[in-house]
Amino acid sequence: MRATYHHLTLSAAIPRRLEADPDALVRAVEELHEARMLWLARAEEYAAQRRTEKRAGRRAAANPRPWWLRSWWEGQNRAWYDAPFRHPPLRLPEYVRRQNAILDGADLPGCPACGDERPPVSNSTGHGWVELCRGCAWVLAPCPCGQRHRVAPDTPFNWTGIWRRAHMSDDGTPNPHWPAV
């Protein structure tokens, strides 16, 4: 939710003061709606497939589960909860299409979440290292211990500040002074 909110404020250019551009909310809702329609169509296909499998006697769901059913703690996008501004730069519908293609078995280049092909960045866990995508902090190589670890944000943030769009200026562009405001 936090990374999605942050993403929408940037992609729809929602200014700090909504009166400056009320259409920004419409742009954000349209992007969210388009992604939701793609997700709902895929979720309905999955539900129909699972009903067929259950009728055939297969009660256990295939592993890995679809991307939308994975726990936020288990997922490769764990960093988006710790640092919500490190999300894929893709529009939400493009992200959903990419995740659906991977679910279908496509071998897409670069990071599974954003497609970034730059070398990963290493992040210390205190006793090991995880490799994160430079573009969105998707976990490309987990810690050797097998545990999930918090990802320390590069930029300190306050959720209230993000919610109030302190990272945006009054004209809908990113605030150059954030997070030091």
GROMACS .gro file of C-alpha atoms in nm, residues 158-167 178:
model
   11
  158ASN     CA    1   0.836   0.926   0.783
  159TRP     CA    2   0.515   0.759   0.665
  160THR     CA    3   0.312   1.064   0.771
  161GLY     CA    4   0.531   1.278   0.547
  162ILE     CA    5   0.473   1.046   0.252
  163TRP     CA    6   0.100   1.035   0.323
  164ARG     CA    7   0.090   1.415   0.324
  165ARG     CA    8   0.299   1.415   0.005
  166ALA     CA    9   0.594   1.603   0.157
  167HIS     CA   10   0.801   1.444  -0.121
  178TRP     CA   11   1.274   1.604   0.054
   0.00000   0.00000   0.00000
